[in-house]
Amino acid sequence: MKRLDHLAVCIRDLEAALRVWRDGLGLEVVGIEDLPDRQVRVAMLRIGDTRIELVQPLSDASEVSRFLARHGEGLHHVAFAVEDVDGALAAATASGAVALPGAGQAGAGGTRVAFLHPRSANGVLVELVEQGRER
Amino acid sequence: MKRLDHLAVCIRDLEAALRVWRDGLGLEVVGIEDLPDRQVRVAMLRIGDTRIELVQPLSDASEVSRFLARHGEGLHHVAFAVEDVDGALAAATASGAVALPGAGQAGAGGTRVAFLHPRSANGVLVELVEQGRER
């Protein structure tokens, strides 16, 4: 476990959110991209050796829309950069954490990712991210 | 805005939480302390240049007990290390963020802290922390 990769915040309106996080808090925007598969727009803001990701739904089909409808805007998950997602997941589950379905699947940019069930990690949705060669 | 200082998670049972975050995720515990004024026990776990703080209430008088009763366990706030808490707060409020009462007050270890209202920061309770000379 070497680095906090990112912290994701679900938001409704990226332009409004950037006024707070970029203009108000002074975070540097290092990228904004649309992910059509997930129906989200993501702004990545750098802070030290980690990032805050502001995630806005592009349609009601997005899982983020469902999160917003249930919880409103707010923190969504915490991602840790790991060397080996299978090994990290094995260590976590050996200590009682429960993996969500799809663990080890391909993520964006050649990554491999796994999620821990929030009920097994003190209410926090934890992502494990193994960086691919592209990054 | 130079560094994510810490990410706080409200928990019910520190020993159980350490099995996940320390043993399962491999985070290094750099300190555990009781803060009688706030009626909490805090475990600080290092990850890269930031920390995760697991915060357990020591009594029902703790604000953390109220959070747990309302929301259950989960992410509580995100803290940014700033050079000058007054300047950082002025920039944030100029962009529409709203400060909670008590901004600029003394925190632990010679720090000065301010909080932004979650409703003005996309549902996220944001803390600004100016490090004191003791740290």
Coordinates of C-alpha atoms in Angstrom, one line a residue:
Chain A
M1 CA 0.0 0.0 0.0
K2 CA 2.1 2.9 -1.3
R3 CA -0.1 5.9 -2.0
L4 CA -3.7 7.2 -1.8
D5 CA -4.5 7.2 -5.5
H6 CA -7.6 9.3 -5.3
L7 CA -10.7 10.4 -3.4
A8 CA -13.9 10.5 -5.4
V9 CA -16.7 13.0 -4.8
C10 CA -20.1 12.7 -6.6
I11 CA -21.4 16.0 -7.8
R12 CA -24.3 17.3 -9.9
D13 CA -22.7 20.2 -11.8
L14 CA -19.0 20.2 -12.6
E15 CA -18.7 23.9 -13.4
A16 CA -20.2 24.8 -10.0
A17 CA -18.0 22.3 -8.3
L18 CA -14.8 23.7 -9.9
R19 CA -15.6 27.1 -8.5
V20 CA -15.2 25.6 -5.0
W21 CA -12.4 23.0 -5.5
R22 CA -10.3 24.7 -8.2
D23 CA -11.0 28.4 -7.6
G24 CA -11.8 28.4 -3.9
L25 CA -9.4 25.7 -2.7
G26 CA -6.7 26.3 -5.3
L27 CA -6.4 22.7 -6.5
E28 CA -4.8 22.1 -9.9
V29 CA -7.0 20.5 -12.5
V30 CA -4.9 17.9 -14.3
G31 CA -7.6 16.5 -16.6
I32 CA -11.3 16.4 -17.4
E33 CA -12.6 13.5 -19.4
D34 CA -15.9 11.8 -20.3
L35 CA -16.2 8.1 -19.7
P36 CA -19.2 7.1 -21.9
D37 CA -19.2 3.5 -20.7
R38 CA -19.9 4.7 -17.2
Q39 CA -21.9 7.8 -18.3
V40 CA -19.8 10.2 -16.2
R41 CA -17.6 13.2 -16.6
V42 CA -14.6 13.2 -14.3
A43 CA -12.4 16.1 -13.3
M44 CA -9.0 15.1 -11.7
L45 CA -7.5 17.7 -9.3
R46 CA -4.0 17.2 -8.0
I47 CA -3.1 17.7 -4.3
G48 CA 0.3 16.5 -3.1
D49 CA 0.9 12.9 -4.3
T50 CA -2.9 12.2 -4.6
R51 CA -5.9 13.4 -6.5
I52 CA -9.5 14.4 -5.9
E53 CA -11.9 13.3 -8.6
L54 CA -15.1 15.2 -9.1
V55 CA -17.6 12.8 -10.8
Q56 CA -20.7 14.2 -12.5
P57 CA -23.3 11.9 -14.2
L58 CA -23.9 12.4 -17.9
S59 CA -27.3 10.6 -17.7
D60 CA -29.7 8.9 -15.4
A61 CA -28.2 5.6 -16.5
S62 CA -25.0 6.4 -14.5
E63 CA -24.4 4.7 -11.2
V64 CA -23.5 8.2 -9.9
S65 CA -27.1 9.3 -10.6
R66 CA -28.4 6.6 -8.4
F67 CA -25.9 7.6 -5.6
L68 CA -27.0 11.3 -5.9
A69 CA -30.6 10.3 -5.7
R70 CA -30.1 8.3 -2.5
H71 CA -27.4 10.3 -0.7
G72 CA -27.0 13.6 -2.4
E73 CA -23.6 15.0 -3.3
G74 CA -20.7 13.8 -1.2
L75 CA -17.7 11.5 -0.8
H76 CA -18.1 8.3 -2.8
H77 CA -15.0 6.2 -2.5
V78 CA -11.3 6.1 -1.5
A79 CA -8.8 4.5 -3.9
F80 CA -5.4 3.1 -2.9
A81 CA -2.6 2.5 -5.4
V82 CA -1.2 -1.0 -5.0
E83 CA 1.6 -3.0 -6.7
D84 CA -0.5 -6.1 -7.2
V85 CA -4.3 -5.9 -6.9
D86 CA -4.7 -9.7 -6.4
G87 CA -2.2 -9.8 -3.6
A88 CA -3.7 -6.7 -1.9
L89 CA -7.2 -8.1 -2.2
A90 CA -6.1 -11.4 -0.7
A91 CA -4.5 -9.6 2.3
A92 CA -7.7 -7.5 2.8
T93 CA -10.1 -10.4 2.6
A94 CA -7.9 -12.4 4.9
S95 CA -8.5 -9.7 7.5
G96 CA -12.2 -9.8 7.1
A97 CA -12.9 -7.4 4.2
V98 CA -15.4 -8.6 1.5
A99 CA -14.7 -8.0 -2.2
L100 CA -17.5 -6.6 -4.4
P101 CA -18.2 -8.6 -7.6
G102 CA -15.8 -8.0 -10.5
A103 CA -12.6 -7.8 -8.5
G104 CA -9.5 -7.7 -10.7
Q105 CA -11.4 -6.3 -13.6
A106 CA -9.8 -3.8 -16.1
G107 CA -10.2 -0.2 -15.2
A108 CA -9.4 3.0 -17.1
G109 CA -5.9 3.5 -18.6
G110 CA -4.8 -0.1 -18.3
T111 CA -5.4 -0.4 -14.6
R112 CA -6.8 -3.4 -12.7
V113 CA -9.2 -2.6 -9.9
A114 CA -11.1 -4.2 -7.0
F115 CA -13.6 -2.8 -4.5
L116 CA -14.2 -3.7 -0.9
H117 CA -17.7 -3.7 0.4
P118 CA -18.3 -0.7 2.6
R119 CA -20.0 -2.8 5.3
S120 CA -16.6 -4.6 5.7
A121 CA -14.6 -1.4 5.8
N122 CA -16.3 0.9 8.3
G123 CA -18.8 2.3 5.8
V124 CA -16.1 3.3 3.3
L125 CA -16.1 2.1 -0.3
V126 CA -12.5 1.2 -0.8
E127 CA -11.0 0.8 -4.3
L128 CA -7.6 -1.0 -4.9
V129 CA -5.9 0.2 -8.1
E130 CA -3.0 -1.6 -9.8
Q131 CA -1.4 0.8 -12.3
G132 CA -1.0 -0.5 -15.9
R133 CA 1.9 0.2 -18.2
E134 CA 0.1 3.1 -19.9
R135 CA 0.3 5.3 -16.8
Chain B
M1 CA -3.0 24.2 -1.0
K2 CA -0.1 21.9 -0.8
R3 CA -1.1 18.6 0.7
L4 CA -4.0 16.5 1.7
D5 CA -3.4 16.5 5.5
H6 CA -5.8 13.7 6.4
L7 CA -9.1 11.9 5.7
A8 CA -11.2 11.1 8.8
V9 CA -13.4 8.0 9.2
C10 CA -15.8 7.7 12.0
I11 CA -15.8 4.2 13.5
R12 CA -17.3 2.4 16.4
D13 CA -14.6 0.0 17.5
L14 CA -10.9 0.9 16.9
E15 CA -9.5 -2.7 17.4
A16 CA -11.9 -4.0 14.8
A17 CA -11.2 -1.2 12.4
L18 CA -7.4 -1.7 12.7
R19 CA -7.9 -5.3 11.5
V20 CA -9.1 -3.8 8.2
W21 CA -7.0 -0.7 7.7
R22 CA -3.7 -1.8 9.3
D23 CA -3.7 -5.5 8.9
G24 CA -5.9 -5.9 5.8
L25 CA -4.8 -2.8 3.9
G26 CA -1.2 -2.6 5.3
L27 CA -1.3 1.0 6.4
E28 CA 1.2 2.0 9.0
V29 CA -0.1 3.2 12.4
V30 CA 1.9 6.3 13.3
G31 CA 0.0 7.2 16.4
I32 CA -3.0 6.5 18.6
E33 CA -4.2 9.1 21.1
D34 CA -7.1 10.0 23.2
L35 CA -8.5 13.6 23.0
P36 CA -10.5 14.0 26.2
D37 CA -11.8 17.4 25.2
R38 CA -13.5 15.9 22.1
Q39 CA -14.2 12.5 23.8
V40 CA -12.6 10.6 21.0
R41 CA -9.7 8.2 20.4
V42 CA -7.9 8.8 17.1
A43 CA -5.6 6.3 15.2
M44 CA -3.4 8.0 12.6
L45 CA -2.4 5.7 9.7
R46 CA 0.2 7.0 7.1
I47 CA -0.3 6.5 3.4
G48 CA 2.1 8.4 1.0
D49 CA 2.2 12.0 2.1
T50 CA -1.2 11.9 3.8
R51 CA -2.9 10.1 6.6
I52 CA -6.2 8.3 7.3
E53 CA -7.6 9.0 10.8
L54 CA -9.9 6.5 12.4
V55 CA -12.0 8.3 15.0
Q56 CA -13.8 6.4 17.7
P57 CA -16.0 8.1 20.3
L58 CA -15.1 7.6 24.0
S59 CA -18.6 8.5 25.2
D60 CA -22.1 9.6 24.0
A61 CA -21.0 13.2 24.6
S62 CA -18.7 13.1 21.5
E63 CA -19.8 14.7 18.3
V64 CA -18.7 11.4 16.7
S65 CA -21.4 9.5 18.6
R66 CA -24.0 11.8 17.1
F67 CA -22.5 11.3 13.6
L68 CA -22.6 7.5 14.1
A69 CA -26.2 7.6 15.3
R70 CA -27.3 9.5 12.2
H71 CA -25.2 8.2 9.4
G72 CA -23.5 5.0 10.7
E73 CA -19.8 4.5 10.2
G74 CA -18.1 6.2 7.2
L75 CA -16.1 9.1 5.9
H76 CA -16.4 12.2 8.0
H77 CA -14.2 14.9 6.6
V78 CA -11.3 15.8 4.4
A79 CA -8.5 18.1 5.6
F80 CA -6.1 20.2 3.6
A81 CA -2.8 21.4 4.9
V82 CA -2.5 25.2 4.1
E83 CA 0.2 27.8 4.8
D84 CA -2.2 30.4 6.1
V85 CA -5.7 29.4 7.3
D86 CA -7.1 32.9 7.2
G87 CA -5.9 33.4 3.6
A88 CA -7.1 30.0 2.5
L89 CA -10.5 30.6 4.1
A90 CA -10.8 34.0 2.5
A91 CA -10.1 32.4 -1.0
A92 CA -12.6 29.7 -0.4
T93 CA -15.4 32.0 0.8
A94 CA -14.8 34.4 -2.1
S95 CA -15.6 31.4 -4.3
G96 CA -18.9 30.7 -2.5
A97 CA -17.9 28.4 0.3
V98 CA -19.4 29.0 3.7
A99 CA -17.3 28.8 6.9
L100 CA -18.6 26.9 9.9
P101 CA -18.5 28.9 13.2
G102 CA -15.2 28.9 15.0
A103 CA -13.0 29.3 11.9
G104 CA -9.4 30.1 12.8
Q105 CA -9.6 28.4 16.2
A106 CA -6.7 26.5 17.7
G107 CA -6.6 22.7 16.9
A108 CA -4.4 19.9 18.2
G109 CA -0.6 20.3 18.3
G110 CA -0.5 24.1 17.8
T111 CA -2.5 24.0 14.6
R112 CA -5.1 26.5 13.5
V113 CA -8.2 25.1 11.7
A114 CA -11.3 26.1 9.9
F115 CA -14.2 24.1 8.4
L116 CA -16.3 24.7 5.3
H117 CA -20.0 23.9 5.4
P118 CA -20.7 20.6 3.5
R119 CA -23.6 22.2 1.7
S120 CA -21.2 24.7 0.2
A121 CA -18.6 22.1 -0.8
N122 CA -20.6 19.4 -2.6
G123 CA -21.6 17.5 0.5
V124 CA -18.0 17.3 1.8
L125 CA -17.0 18.6 5.2
V126 CA -13.7 20.3 4.3
E127 CA -11.1 21.2 7.0
L128 CA -8.3 23.7 6.5
V129 CA -5.3 23.1 8.7
E130 CA -2.4 25.5 9.3
Q131 CA 0.5 23.7 10.9
G132 CA 1.8 25.2 14.1
R133 CA 5.5 25.4 15.2
E134 CA 5.2 22.2 17.2
R135 CA 4.7 20.0 14.2

